[in-house]
Coordinates of C-alpha atoms in Angstrom, one line a residue:
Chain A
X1 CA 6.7 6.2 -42.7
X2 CA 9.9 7.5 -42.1
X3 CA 12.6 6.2 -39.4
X4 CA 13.4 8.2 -36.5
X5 CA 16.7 8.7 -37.9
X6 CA 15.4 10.0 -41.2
X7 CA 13.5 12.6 -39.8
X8 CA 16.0 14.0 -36.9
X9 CA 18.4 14.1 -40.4
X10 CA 15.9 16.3 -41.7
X11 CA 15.6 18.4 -38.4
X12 CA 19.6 19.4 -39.3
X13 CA 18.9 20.1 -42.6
X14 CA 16.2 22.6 -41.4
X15 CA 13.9 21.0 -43.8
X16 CA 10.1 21.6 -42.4
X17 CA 8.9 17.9 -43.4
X18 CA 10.3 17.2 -40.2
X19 CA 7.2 18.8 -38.4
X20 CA 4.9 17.0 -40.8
X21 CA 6.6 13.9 -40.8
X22 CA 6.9 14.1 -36.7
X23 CA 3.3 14.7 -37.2
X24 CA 2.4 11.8 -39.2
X25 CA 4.2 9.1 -36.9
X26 CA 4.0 10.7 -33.4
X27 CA 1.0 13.1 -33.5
X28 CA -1.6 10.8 -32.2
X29 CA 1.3 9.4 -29.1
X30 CA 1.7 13.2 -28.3
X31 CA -2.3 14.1 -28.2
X32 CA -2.9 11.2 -26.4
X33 CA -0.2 12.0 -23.8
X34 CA -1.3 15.6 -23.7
X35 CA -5.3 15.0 -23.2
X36 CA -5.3 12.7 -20.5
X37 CA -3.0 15.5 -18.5
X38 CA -5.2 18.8 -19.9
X39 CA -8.5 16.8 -20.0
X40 CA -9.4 19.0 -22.8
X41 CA -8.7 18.5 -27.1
X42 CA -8.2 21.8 -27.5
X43 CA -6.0 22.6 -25.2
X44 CA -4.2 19.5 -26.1
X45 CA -4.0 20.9 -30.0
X46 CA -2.1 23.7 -28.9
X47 CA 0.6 21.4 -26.5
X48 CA 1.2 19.5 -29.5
X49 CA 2.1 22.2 -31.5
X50 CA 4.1 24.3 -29.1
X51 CA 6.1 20.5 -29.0
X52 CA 6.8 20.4 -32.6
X53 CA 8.1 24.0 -32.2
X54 CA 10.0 23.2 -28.9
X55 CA 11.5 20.0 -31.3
X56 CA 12.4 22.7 -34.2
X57 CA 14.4 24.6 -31.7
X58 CA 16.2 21.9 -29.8
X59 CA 17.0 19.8 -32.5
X60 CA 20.0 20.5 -33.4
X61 CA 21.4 20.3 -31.5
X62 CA 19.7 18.0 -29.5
X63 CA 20.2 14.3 -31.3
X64 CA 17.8 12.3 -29.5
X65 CA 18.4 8.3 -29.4
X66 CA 14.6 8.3 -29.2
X67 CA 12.4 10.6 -31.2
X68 CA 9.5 9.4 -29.7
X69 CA 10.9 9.5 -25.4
X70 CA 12.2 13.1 -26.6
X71 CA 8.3 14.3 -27.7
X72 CA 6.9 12.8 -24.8
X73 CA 8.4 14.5 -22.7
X74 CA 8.3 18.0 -24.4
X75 CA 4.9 17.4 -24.4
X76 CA 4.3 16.3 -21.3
X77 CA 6.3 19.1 -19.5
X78 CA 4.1 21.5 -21.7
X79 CA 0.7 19.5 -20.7
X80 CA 1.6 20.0 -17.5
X81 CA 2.0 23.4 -17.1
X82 CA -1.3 24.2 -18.8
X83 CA -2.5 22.2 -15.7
X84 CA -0.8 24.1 -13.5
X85 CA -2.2 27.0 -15.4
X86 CA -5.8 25.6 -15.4
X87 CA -5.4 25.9 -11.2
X88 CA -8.8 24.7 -10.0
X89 CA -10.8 24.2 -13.3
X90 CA -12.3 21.2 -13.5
X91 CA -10.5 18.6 -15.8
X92 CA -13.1 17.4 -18.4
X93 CA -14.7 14.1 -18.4
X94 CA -12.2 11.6 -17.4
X95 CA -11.7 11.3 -13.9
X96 CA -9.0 8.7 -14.2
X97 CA -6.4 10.7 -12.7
X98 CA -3.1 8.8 -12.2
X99 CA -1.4 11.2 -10.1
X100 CA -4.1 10.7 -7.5
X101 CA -3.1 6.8 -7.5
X102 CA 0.9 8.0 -6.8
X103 CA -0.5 10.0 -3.8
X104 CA -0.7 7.1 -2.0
X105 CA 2.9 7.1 -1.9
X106 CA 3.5 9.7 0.0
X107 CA 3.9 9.6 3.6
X108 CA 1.0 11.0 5.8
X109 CA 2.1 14.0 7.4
X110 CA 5.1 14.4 4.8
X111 CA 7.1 17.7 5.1
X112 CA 7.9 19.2 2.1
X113 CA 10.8 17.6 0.1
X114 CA 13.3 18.4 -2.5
X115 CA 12.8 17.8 -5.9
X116 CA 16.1 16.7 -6.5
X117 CA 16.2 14.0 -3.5
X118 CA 12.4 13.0 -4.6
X119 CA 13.7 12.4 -8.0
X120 CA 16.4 10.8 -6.8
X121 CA 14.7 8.1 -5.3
X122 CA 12.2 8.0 -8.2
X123 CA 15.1 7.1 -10.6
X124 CA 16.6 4.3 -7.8
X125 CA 12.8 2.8 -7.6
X126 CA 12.5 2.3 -11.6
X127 CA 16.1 1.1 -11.8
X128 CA 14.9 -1.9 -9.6
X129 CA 11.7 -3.1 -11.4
X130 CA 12.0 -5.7 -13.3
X131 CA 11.4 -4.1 -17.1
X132 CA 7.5 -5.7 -17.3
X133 CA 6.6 -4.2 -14.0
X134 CA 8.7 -0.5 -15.2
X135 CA 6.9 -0.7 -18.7
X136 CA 3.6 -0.9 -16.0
X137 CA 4.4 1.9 -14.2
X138 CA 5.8 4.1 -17.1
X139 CA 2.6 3.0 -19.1
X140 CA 0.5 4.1 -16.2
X141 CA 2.4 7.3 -14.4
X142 CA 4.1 8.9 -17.1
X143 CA 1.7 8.2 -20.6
X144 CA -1.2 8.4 -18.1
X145 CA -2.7 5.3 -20.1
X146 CA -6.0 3.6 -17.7
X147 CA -5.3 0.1 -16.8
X148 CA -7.5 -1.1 -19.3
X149 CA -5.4 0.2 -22.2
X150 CA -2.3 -1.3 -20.6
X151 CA -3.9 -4.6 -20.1
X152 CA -4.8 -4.7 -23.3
X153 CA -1.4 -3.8 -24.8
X154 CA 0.4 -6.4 -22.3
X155 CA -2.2 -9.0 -22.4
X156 CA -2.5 -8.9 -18.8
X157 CA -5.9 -8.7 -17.0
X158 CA -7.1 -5.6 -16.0
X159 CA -7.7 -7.1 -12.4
X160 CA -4.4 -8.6 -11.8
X161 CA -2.4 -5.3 -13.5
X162 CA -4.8 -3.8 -10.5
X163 CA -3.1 -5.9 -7.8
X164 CA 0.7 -4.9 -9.3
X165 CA 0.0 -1.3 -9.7
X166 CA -1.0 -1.3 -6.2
X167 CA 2.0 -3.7 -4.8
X168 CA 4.5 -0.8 -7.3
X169 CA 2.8 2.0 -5.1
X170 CA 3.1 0.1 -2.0
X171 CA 6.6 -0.6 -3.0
X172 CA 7.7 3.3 -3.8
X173 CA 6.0 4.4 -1.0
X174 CA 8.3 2.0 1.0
X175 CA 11.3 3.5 -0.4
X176 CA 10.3 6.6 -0.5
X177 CA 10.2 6.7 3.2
X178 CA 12.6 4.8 4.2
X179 CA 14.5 7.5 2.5
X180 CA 13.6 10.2 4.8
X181 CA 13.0 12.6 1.8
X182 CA 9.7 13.5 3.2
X183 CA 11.0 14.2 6.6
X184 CA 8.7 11.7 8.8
X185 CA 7.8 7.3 8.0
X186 CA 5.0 6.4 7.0
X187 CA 2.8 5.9 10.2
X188 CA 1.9 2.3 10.3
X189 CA -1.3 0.8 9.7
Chain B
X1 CA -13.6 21.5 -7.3
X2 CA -10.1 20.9 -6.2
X3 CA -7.1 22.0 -6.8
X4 CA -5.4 18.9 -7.4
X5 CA -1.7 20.8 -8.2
X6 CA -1.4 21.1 -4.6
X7 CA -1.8 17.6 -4.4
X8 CA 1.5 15.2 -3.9
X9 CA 0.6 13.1 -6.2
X10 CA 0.7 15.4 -8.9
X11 CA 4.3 16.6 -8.1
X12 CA 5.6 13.1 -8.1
X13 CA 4.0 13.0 -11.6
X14 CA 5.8 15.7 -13.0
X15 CA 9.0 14.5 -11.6
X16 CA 8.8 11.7 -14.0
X17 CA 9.0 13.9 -17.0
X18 CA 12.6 14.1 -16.0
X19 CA 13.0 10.0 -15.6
X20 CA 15.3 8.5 -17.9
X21 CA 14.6 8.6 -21.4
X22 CA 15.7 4.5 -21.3
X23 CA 12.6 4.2 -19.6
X24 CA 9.9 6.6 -21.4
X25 CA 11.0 4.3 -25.0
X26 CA 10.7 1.0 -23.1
X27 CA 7.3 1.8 -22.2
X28 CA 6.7 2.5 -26.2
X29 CA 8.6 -0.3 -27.2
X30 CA 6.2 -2.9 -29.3
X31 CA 8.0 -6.0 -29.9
X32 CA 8.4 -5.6 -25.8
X33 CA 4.4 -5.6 -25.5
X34 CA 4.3 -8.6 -28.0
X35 CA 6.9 -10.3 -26.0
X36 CA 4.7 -10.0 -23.3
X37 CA 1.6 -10.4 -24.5
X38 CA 3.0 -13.5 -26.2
X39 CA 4.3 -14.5 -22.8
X40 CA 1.1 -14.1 -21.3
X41 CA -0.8 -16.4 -23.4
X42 CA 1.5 -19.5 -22.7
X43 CA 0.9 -18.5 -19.3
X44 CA -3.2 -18.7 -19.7
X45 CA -2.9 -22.1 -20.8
X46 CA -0.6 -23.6 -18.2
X47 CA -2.5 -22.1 -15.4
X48 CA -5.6 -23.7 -16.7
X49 CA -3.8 -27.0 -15.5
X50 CA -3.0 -25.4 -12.5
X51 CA -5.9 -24.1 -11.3
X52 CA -7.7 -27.6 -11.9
X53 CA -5.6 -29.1 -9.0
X54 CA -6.2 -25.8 -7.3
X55 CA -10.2 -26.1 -7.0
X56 CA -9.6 -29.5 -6.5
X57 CA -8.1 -29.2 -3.7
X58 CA -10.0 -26.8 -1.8
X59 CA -13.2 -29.1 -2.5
X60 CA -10.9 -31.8 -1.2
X61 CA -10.5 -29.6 2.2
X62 CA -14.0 -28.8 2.6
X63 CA -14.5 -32.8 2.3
X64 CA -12.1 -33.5 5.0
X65 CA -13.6 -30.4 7.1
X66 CA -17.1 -32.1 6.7
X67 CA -16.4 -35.4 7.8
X68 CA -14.1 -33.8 10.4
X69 CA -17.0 -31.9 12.0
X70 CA -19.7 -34.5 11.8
X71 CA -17.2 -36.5 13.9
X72 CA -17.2 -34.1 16.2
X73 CA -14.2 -32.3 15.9
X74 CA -10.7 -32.4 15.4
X75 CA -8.3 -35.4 15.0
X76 CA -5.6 -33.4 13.9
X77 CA -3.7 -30.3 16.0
X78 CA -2.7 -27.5 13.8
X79 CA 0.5 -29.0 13.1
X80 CA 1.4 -29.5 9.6
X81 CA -1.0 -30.7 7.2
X82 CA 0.3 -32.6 4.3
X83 CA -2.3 -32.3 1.4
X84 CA -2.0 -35.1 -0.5
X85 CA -3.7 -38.1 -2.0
X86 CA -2.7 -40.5 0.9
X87 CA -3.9 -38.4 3.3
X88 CA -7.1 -37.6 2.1
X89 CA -7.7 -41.1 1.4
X90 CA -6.5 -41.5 4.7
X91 CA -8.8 -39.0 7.0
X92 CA -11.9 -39.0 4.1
X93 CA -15.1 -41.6 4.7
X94 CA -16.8 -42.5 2.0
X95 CA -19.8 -40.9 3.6
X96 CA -18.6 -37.8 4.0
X97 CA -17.0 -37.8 0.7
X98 CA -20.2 -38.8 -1.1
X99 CA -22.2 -36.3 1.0
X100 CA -20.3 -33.2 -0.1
X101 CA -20.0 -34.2 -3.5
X102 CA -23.7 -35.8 -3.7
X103 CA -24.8 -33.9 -6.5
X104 CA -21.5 -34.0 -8.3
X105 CA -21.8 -35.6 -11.7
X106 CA -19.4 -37.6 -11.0
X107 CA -19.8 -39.8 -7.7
X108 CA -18.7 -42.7 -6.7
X109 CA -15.7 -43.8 -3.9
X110 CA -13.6 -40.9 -3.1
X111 CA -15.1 -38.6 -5.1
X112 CA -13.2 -35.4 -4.0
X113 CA -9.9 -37.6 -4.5
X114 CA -11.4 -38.8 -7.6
X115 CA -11.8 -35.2 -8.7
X116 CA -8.5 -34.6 -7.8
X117 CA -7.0 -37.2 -9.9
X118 CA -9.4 -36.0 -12.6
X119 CA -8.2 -32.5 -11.8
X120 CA -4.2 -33.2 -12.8
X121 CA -4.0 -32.6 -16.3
X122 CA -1.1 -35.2 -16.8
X123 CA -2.9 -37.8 -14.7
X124 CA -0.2 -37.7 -12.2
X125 CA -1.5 -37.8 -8.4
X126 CA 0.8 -35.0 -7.2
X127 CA 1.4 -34.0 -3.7
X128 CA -0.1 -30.3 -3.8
X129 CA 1.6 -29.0 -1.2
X130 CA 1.7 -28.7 2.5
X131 CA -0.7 -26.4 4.5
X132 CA 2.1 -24.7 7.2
X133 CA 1.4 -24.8 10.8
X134 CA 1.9 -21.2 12.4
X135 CA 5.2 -21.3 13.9
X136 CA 6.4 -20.6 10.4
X137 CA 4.0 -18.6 8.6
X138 CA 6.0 -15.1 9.8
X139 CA 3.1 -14.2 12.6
X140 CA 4.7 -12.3 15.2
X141 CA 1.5 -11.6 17.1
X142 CA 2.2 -12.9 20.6
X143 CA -2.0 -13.3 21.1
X144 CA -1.4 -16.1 18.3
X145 CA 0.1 -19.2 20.3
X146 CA -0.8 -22.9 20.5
X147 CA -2.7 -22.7 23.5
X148 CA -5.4 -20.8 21.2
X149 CA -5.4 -23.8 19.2
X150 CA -8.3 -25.4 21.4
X151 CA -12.2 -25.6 21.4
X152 CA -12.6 -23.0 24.0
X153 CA -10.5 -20.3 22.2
X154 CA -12.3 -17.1 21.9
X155 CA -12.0 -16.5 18.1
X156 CA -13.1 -13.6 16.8
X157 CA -15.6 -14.7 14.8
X158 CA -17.5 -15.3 18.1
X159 CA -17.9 -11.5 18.2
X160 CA -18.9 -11.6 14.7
X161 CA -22.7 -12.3 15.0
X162 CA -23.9 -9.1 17.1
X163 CA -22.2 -7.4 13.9
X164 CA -23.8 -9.6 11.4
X165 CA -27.6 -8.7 13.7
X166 CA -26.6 -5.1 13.6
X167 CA -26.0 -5.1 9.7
X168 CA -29.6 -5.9 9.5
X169 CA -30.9 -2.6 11.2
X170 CA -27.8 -0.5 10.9
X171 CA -24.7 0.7 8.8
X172 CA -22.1 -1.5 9.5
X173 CA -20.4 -0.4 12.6
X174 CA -16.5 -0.2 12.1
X175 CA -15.8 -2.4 15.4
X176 CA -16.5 -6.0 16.1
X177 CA -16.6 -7.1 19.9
X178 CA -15.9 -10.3 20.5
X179 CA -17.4 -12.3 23.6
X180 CA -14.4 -11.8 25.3
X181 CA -14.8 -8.6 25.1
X182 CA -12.1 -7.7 23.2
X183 CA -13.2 -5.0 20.6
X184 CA -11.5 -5.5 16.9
X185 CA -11.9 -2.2 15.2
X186 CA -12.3 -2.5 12.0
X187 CA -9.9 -1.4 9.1
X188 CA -10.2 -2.0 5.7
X189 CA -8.5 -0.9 2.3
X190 CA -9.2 -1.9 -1.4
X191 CA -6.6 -3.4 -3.4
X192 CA -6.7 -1.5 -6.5
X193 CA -8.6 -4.4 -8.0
X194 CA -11.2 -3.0 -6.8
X195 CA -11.0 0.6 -6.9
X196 CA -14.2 2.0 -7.9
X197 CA -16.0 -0.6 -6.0
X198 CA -14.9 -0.3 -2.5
X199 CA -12.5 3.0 -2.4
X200 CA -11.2 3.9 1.2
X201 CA -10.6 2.8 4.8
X202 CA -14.5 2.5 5.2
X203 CA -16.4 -0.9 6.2
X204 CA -18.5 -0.2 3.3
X205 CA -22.0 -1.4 3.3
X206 CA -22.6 -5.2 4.1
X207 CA -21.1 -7.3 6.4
X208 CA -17.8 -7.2 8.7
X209 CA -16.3 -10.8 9.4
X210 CA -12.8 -10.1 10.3
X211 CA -11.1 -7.3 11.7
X212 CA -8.1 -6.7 13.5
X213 CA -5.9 -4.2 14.6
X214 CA -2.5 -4.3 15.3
X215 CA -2.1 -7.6 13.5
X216 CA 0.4 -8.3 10.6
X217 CA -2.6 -8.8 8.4
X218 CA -5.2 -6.4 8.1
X219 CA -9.1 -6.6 7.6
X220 CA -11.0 -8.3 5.4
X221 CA -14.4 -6.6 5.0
X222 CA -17.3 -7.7 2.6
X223 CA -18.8 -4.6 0.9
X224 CA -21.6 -5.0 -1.0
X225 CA -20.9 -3.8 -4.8
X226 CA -23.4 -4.1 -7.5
X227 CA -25.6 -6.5 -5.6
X228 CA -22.6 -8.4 -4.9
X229 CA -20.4 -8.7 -1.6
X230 CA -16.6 -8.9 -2.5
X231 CA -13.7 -9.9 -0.3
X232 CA -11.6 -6.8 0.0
X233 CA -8.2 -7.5 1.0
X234 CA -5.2 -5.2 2.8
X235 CA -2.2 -6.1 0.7
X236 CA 0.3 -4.3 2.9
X237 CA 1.3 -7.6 3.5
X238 CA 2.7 -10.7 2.2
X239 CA 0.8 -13.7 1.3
X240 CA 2.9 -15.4 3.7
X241 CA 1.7 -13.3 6.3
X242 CA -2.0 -13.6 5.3
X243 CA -1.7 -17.2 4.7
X244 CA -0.7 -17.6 8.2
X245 CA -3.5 -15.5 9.2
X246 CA -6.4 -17.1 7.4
X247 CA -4.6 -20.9 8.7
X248 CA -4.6 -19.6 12.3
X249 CA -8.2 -18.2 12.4
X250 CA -9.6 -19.0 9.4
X251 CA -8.5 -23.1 9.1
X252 CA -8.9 -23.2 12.7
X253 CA -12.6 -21.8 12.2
X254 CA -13.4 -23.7 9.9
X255 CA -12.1 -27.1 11.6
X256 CA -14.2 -25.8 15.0
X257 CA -16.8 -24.4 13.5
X258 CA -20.0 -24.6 11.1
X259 CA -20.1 -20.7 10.8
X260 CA -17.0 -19.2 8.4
X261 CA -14.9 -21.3 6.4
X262 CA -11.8 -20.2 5.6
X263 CA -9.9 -21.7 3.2
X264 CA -5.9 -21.6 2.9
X265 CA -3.7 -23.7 1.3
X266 CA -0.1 -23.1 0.0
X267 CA 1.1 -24.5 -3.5
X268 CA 4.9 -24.4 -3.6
X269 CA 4.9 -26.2 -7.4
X270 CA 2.3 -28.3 -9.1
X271 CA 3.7 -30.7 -11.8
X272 CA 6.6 -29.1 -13.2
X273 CA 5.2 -25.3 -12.8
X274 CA 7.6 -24.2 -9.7
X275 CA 5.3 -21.1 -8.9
X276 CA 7.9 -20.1 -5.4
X277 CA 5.1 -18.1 -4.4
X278 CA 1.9 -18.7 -2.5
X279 CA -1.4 -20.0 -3.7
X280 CA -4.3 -18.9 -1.3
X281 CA -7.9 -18.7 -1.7
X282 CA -10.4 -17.4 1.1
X283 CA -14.1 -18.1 1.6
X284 CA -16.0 -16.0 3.6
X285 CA -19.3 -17.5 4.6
X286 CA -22.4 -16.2 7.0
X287 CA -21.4 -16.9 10.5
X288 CA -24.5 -17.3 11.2
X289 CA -26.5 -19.4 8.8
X290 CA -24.8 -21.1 7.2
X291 CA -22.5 -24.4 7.0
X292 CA -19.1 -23.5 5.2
X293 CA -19.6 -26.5 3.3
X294 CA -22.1 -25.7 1.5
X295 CA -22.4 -22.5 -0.2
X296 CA -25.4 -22.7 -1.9
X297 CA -27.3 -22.0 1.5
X298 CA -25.6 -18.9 1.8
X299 CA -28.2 -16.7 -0.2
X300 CA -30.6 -17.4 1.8
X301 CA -29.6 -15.7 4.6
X302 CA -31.0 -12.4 5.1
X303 CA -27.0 -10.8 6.3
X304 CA -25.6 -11.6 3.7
X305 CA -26.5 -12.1 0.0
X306 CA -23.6 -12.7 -1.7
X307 CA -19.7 -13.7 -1.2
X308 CA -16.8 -13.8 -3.4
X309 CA -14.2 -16.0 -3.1
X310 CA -10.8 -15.3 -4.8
X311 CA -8.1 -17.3 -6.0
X312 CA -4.9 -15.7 -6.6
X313 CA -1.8 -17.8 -7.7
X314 CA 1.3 -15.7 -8.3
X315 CA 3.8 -14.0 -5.9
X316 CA 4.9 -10.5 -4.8
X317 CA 6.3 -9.3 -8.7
X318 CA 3.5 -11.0 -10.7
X319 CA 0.1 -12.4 -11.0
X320 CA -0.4 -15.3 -12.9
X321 CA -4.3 -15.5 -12.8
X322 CA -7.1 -14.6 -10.6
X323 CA -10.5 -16.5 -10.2
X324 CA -13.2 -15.4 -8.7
X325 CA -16.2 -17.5 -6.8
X326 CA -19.4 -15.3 -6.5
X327 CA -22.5 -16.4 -5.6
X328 CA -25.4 -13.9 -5.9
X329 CA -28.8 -13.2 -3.8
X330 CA -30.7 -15.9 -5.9
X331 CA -28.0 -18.4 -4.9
X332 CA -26.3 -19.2 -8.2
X333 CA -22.7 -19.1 -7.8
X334 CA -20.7 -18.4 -11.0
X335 CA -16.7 -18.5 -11.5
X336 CA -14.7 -16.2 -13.8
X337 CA -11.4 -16.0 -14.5
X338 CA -9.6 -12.6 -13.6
X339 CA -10.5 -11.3 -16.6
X340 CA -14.0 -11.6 -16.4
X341 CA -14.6 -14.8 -18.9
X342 CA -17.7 -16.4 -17.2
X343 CA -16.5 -20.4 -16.7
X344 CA -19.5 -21.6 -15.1
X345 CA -23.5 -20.4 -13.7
X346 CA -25.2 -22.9 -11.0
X347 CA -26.6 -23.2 -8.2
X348 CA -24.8 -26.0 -7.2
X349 CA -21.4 -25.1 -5.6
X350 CA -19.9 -28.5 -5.4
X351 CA -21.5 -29.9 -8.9
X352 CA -20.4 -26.0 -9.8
X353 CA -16.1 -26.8 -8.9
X354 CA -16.2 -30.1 -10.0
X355 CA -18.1 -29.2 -13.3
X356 CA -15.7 -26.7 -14.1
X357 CA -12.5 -28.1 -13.1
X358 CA -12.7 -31.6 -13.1
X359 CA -13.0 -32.3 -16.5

C-alpha cells in the first residue's frame, strides 16, 4: 500500500492509479463515514465516488498534509447533503444518530445563530480537550462511529466512554451558552 | 417520520466538517489508539487493587452503621469521619462485626477490618480517606444546615413510602411528599450510560427514592430496565456536589435509619495511585422493607425487585472503572465490572463483597 505522499505525487502527475490507489487504502474509511450519515449503501457508493472525483479536481492544487482528514471531509460534506436531500425519508436501519446526542447542547429556546460564531466556539471547545477526550468526540461527532466501536478501538468501556460523552456534551453546551451565540442561557435545571 | 435536518443537532454536525483538519487525522491516528488502549490495560490492573480497598470499605461502613443502629443511634455528629483502621477498630464490636459478616468465609475478630487488610493488595493498612462533613462538600442549599443533622429531621425519605405504596397500584407519580408536607417533584435524567434504558426526564417505571428540586444535585430515580432497577444519576453536577448530597441525606439516613442506605465515601489516593478525584458509590435500598445492611432481603419486597449499585472511581475528564452491584427479583446479587465481565453471582451480599474482593 502506498504512502499518502506517494499517491498525492501521483494526483500531480494526473496519473488515474491515484483513484484506485485512494480506493484501495481509504475506500472502506470513506463508505463507512458516508453510511452512517445516508443510512443507505447505495447511496453511500455514489458519495464515495463523487469524493474521488471532488479529490481529482482539487488535488492539485490542493496538497493535503493528510490524505485521509482531506477524504473525510469531502465525503462527509457530500453525505450530508444527500441528507439534506433525503428531507424526511427515513434513514435505514440504524438509529444511532449522533447528531441527535449534540442536540443536547443546544440551549432550550435557542434563537437562531451564525454559523460562523457556532463554529467558532466549536473550534475553542476542541482546542481545550485533552487529545483522548477530542479523539472521543471526533470519533463519535464527526466519523459518526457508535460508542461501541470507539470503545473498542480505545480499549475503554462502552459504559464509562458513555459517562465522558455525556460530561463532553454537558461541557459544549456550557460553552456554547455562555457564549451567547444562541441568543438566550441555558434555562437551569 | 421526522425531519431531523431541522433539528440543531444536525447543524452542529455539519459544522464539524469544517473543524480542523489536526483534529479529523488525530481521530484516525493508530499508534494514538494503541497508546491508549495500551494505557488502558495498565489501568485495568491497578484499579483491581483499588477497588479491593474500595468494596472493603463500604462493607466496613455498613459494619459500623449496624452496630451503630443496634445501639440505638448515633455516637458520632456529622462532623468528619476519618475512615481508617483505627477507627473502625475503634467504633466496631465484635458482635456487630461478626453479625454483618456472619456468612463471610472468612470470620473471625474484626472481620470487616480483617477484610480490609485482606483487601490492600500490598498488605499495607492504609488510611482510605476521610468521609467530609457538609460545610465543605460545595452545598449551597440553605435547607441543608446542622440543625437538620438530628433524629427529628424530616428527611425526605419520610415522604418516600406513600410513593413506594403507590408504585404498587400506580405509575410512578413524578412527586414525592414528604410528611412535612413538603412536595419534592421529581426530575430525573439518564447519564448516557444508560441511554436506551432510561432515555428522558421521566420517572420511568419502578420506584422514586429521592427527588429534589432546586437542589445542586438532581434526582436519583430507579427505573426498572430489563427486570432490573438501575440507579440513574443527573450528572449536571460534580461528584463533589453529589457526594455532599448523598453524605447529608443519604449517610445521615443511613446512620438514623433502617430504611435506605446510602453509601458515600471519598478516596483522595489509595497506596501510591493519587486518583484527585472522588470515589463514590450509592446504595439505594427499599425504604420500606428492608434493613440497608442486608441486601439480600431486598428482593423480597414486593416495591422493589431489584437495585443497582454503582461504583465509579475517576474524576470530571476520565473514568477509570465502573462496577456495578445488582441484585435481581430472585435475590442473587451479581457484580460486574463496567464492561460487563461478570466477577461474582450469590445470594449472599456480604459473603458476595468479601468473596470477590477480599482475596
Amino acid at each position: 500500500m502506498l504512502e499518502d505522499s506517494e499517491i498525492i505525487a501521483l494526483y500531480f502527475e494526473r496519473n488515474e492509479r491515484a483513484i484506485s490507489e485512494t480506493e484501495s487504502k481509504y475506500g472502506a474509511l470513506c463508505r463507512s463515514i458516508s453510511v452512517r450519515i445516508v443510512g443507505d449503501s447505495r447511496d453511500a457508493e455514489e458519495c464515495v465516488s463523487d469524493t474521488y472525483l471532488k479529490v481529482w479536481n482539487s488535488i492539485p492544487p490542493q496538497k493535503p498534509d493528510s490524505l485521509a482528514a482531506f477524504l473525510s471531509k469531502i465525503v462527509r460534506n457530500l453525505s450530508l447533503d444527500v441528507f439534506r436531500r433525503k428531507g424526511a425519508q427515513k434513514r435505514g436501519g440504524d438509529e444511532d444518530i449522533p447528531f441527535e446526542e449534540l442536540s443536547e447542547c443546544i440551549p432550550d429556546r435557542a434563537e437562531e445563530a451564525e454559523n460562523d460564531a457556532v463554529r467558532e466556539v466549536l473550534e475553542k471547545f476542541l482546542e481545550t480537550l485533552p487529545k483522548e477526550q477530542r479523539v472521543f468526540f471526533m470519533r463519535r461527532y464527526y466519523f459518526g462511529e457508535p460508542l461501541a466501536e470507539i470503545a473498542a478501538r480505545y480499549g475503554v468501556s462502552a459504559n464509562s466512554l458513555g459517562v465522558t460523552m455525556h460530561r463532553l456534551r454537558k461541557r459544549f453546551g456550557k460553552m456554547l451558552t455562555d457564549s451567547g451565540v444562541y441568543g438566550v442561557g441555558r434555562e437551569s435545571r | 417520520m421526522k425531519d431531523i435536518t431541522n433539528n440543531r443537532g444536525f447543524e452542529l454536525y455539519s459544522l464539524l466538517s469544517e473543524t480542523n483538519e489536526r483534529y479529523v487525522a488525530e481521530a484516525l491516528d493508530d499508534d494514538f489508539a494503541e497508546e491508549i488502549r495500551a494505557k488502558n490495560r495498565r489501568r485495568k490492573i491497578t484499579m483491581r487493587s483499588a477497588l479491593s480497598a474500595c468494596a472493603a470499605v463500604m462493607v466496613l461502613v455498613i459494619g459500623v452503621s449496624a452496630m451503630q443502629m443496634q445501639n440505638g443511634g448515633i455516637e458520632k455528629d456529622s462532623a468528619e469521619l476519618t475512615v481508617t483502621d483505627e477507627a473502625i477498630a475503634r467504633e466496631n464490636s465484635e458482635e456487630a462485626a461478626q453479625g454483618i459478616s456472619a456468612d463471610a468465609p472468612s470470620g473471625g475478630d474484626g472481620a470487616a477490618a480483617g477484610d480490609r487488610k485482606t483487601a490492600d493488595a500490598d498488605g499495607q493498612q492504609d488510611n482510605i480517606g476521610t468521609v467530609k462533613d457538609k460545610s465543605d462538600n460545595g452545598i449551597k442549599n440553605d435547607d441543608i444546615t446542622e440543625e437538620t443533622h438530628n433524629d427529628d429531621a424530616v428527611m425526605p425519605s419520610d415522604g418516600i413510602t406513600a410513593a413506594a405504596e403507590d408504585a404498587e397500584t400506580a405509575d410512578v407519580k413524578p412527586t414525592f411528599t414528604a410528611d412535612d408536607g413538603t412536595t419534592y417533584r421529581i426530575e430525573g435524567q439518564s447519564s448516557a450510560v444508560h441511554k436506551g434504558k432510561f432515555a428522558g426526564t421521566a420517572s420511568g417505571e419502578g420506584i422514586v427514592l429521592y427527588g429534589f428540586d432546586n437542589f445542586p444535585a438532581r434526582a436519583i430515580a430507579l427505573a426498572e430496565s430489563d427486570g432490573n432497577f438501575e440507579i440513574v444519576v443527573n450528572e449536571n453536577y460534580s461528584s463533589d456536589t453529589f457526594m455532599g448530597m448523598f453524605r447529608d441525606f443519604g449517610f445521615r439516613h443511613y446512620l438514623h435509619s433502617d430504611r435506605v442506605g446510602v453509601v458515600g465515601q471519598e478516596i483522595k489516593s489509595y497506596g501510591d495511585l493519587d486518583f484527585q478525584s472522588d470515589v463514590w458509590g450509592m446504595l439505594f435500598a427499599d425504604p420500606d422493607s428492608c434493613k440497608a445492611v442486608d441486601m439480600a432481603e431486598l428482593p423480597q419486597s414486593a416495591k422493589i425487585n431489584a437495585v443497582t449499585f454503582y461504583l465509579h472511581l475517576g474524576d470530571d475528564n476520565e473514568t477509570y472503572c465502573n462496577i456495578e452491584i445488582s441484585l435481581n427479583k430472585e435475590g442473587y446479587m451479581y457484580v460486574s465490572t463496567g464492561d460487563g465481565s461478570l466477577l461474582c453471582f450469590t445470594n449472599d451480599s456480604a459473603a458476595a463483597i468479601t468473596d470477590m474482593f477480599g482475596a
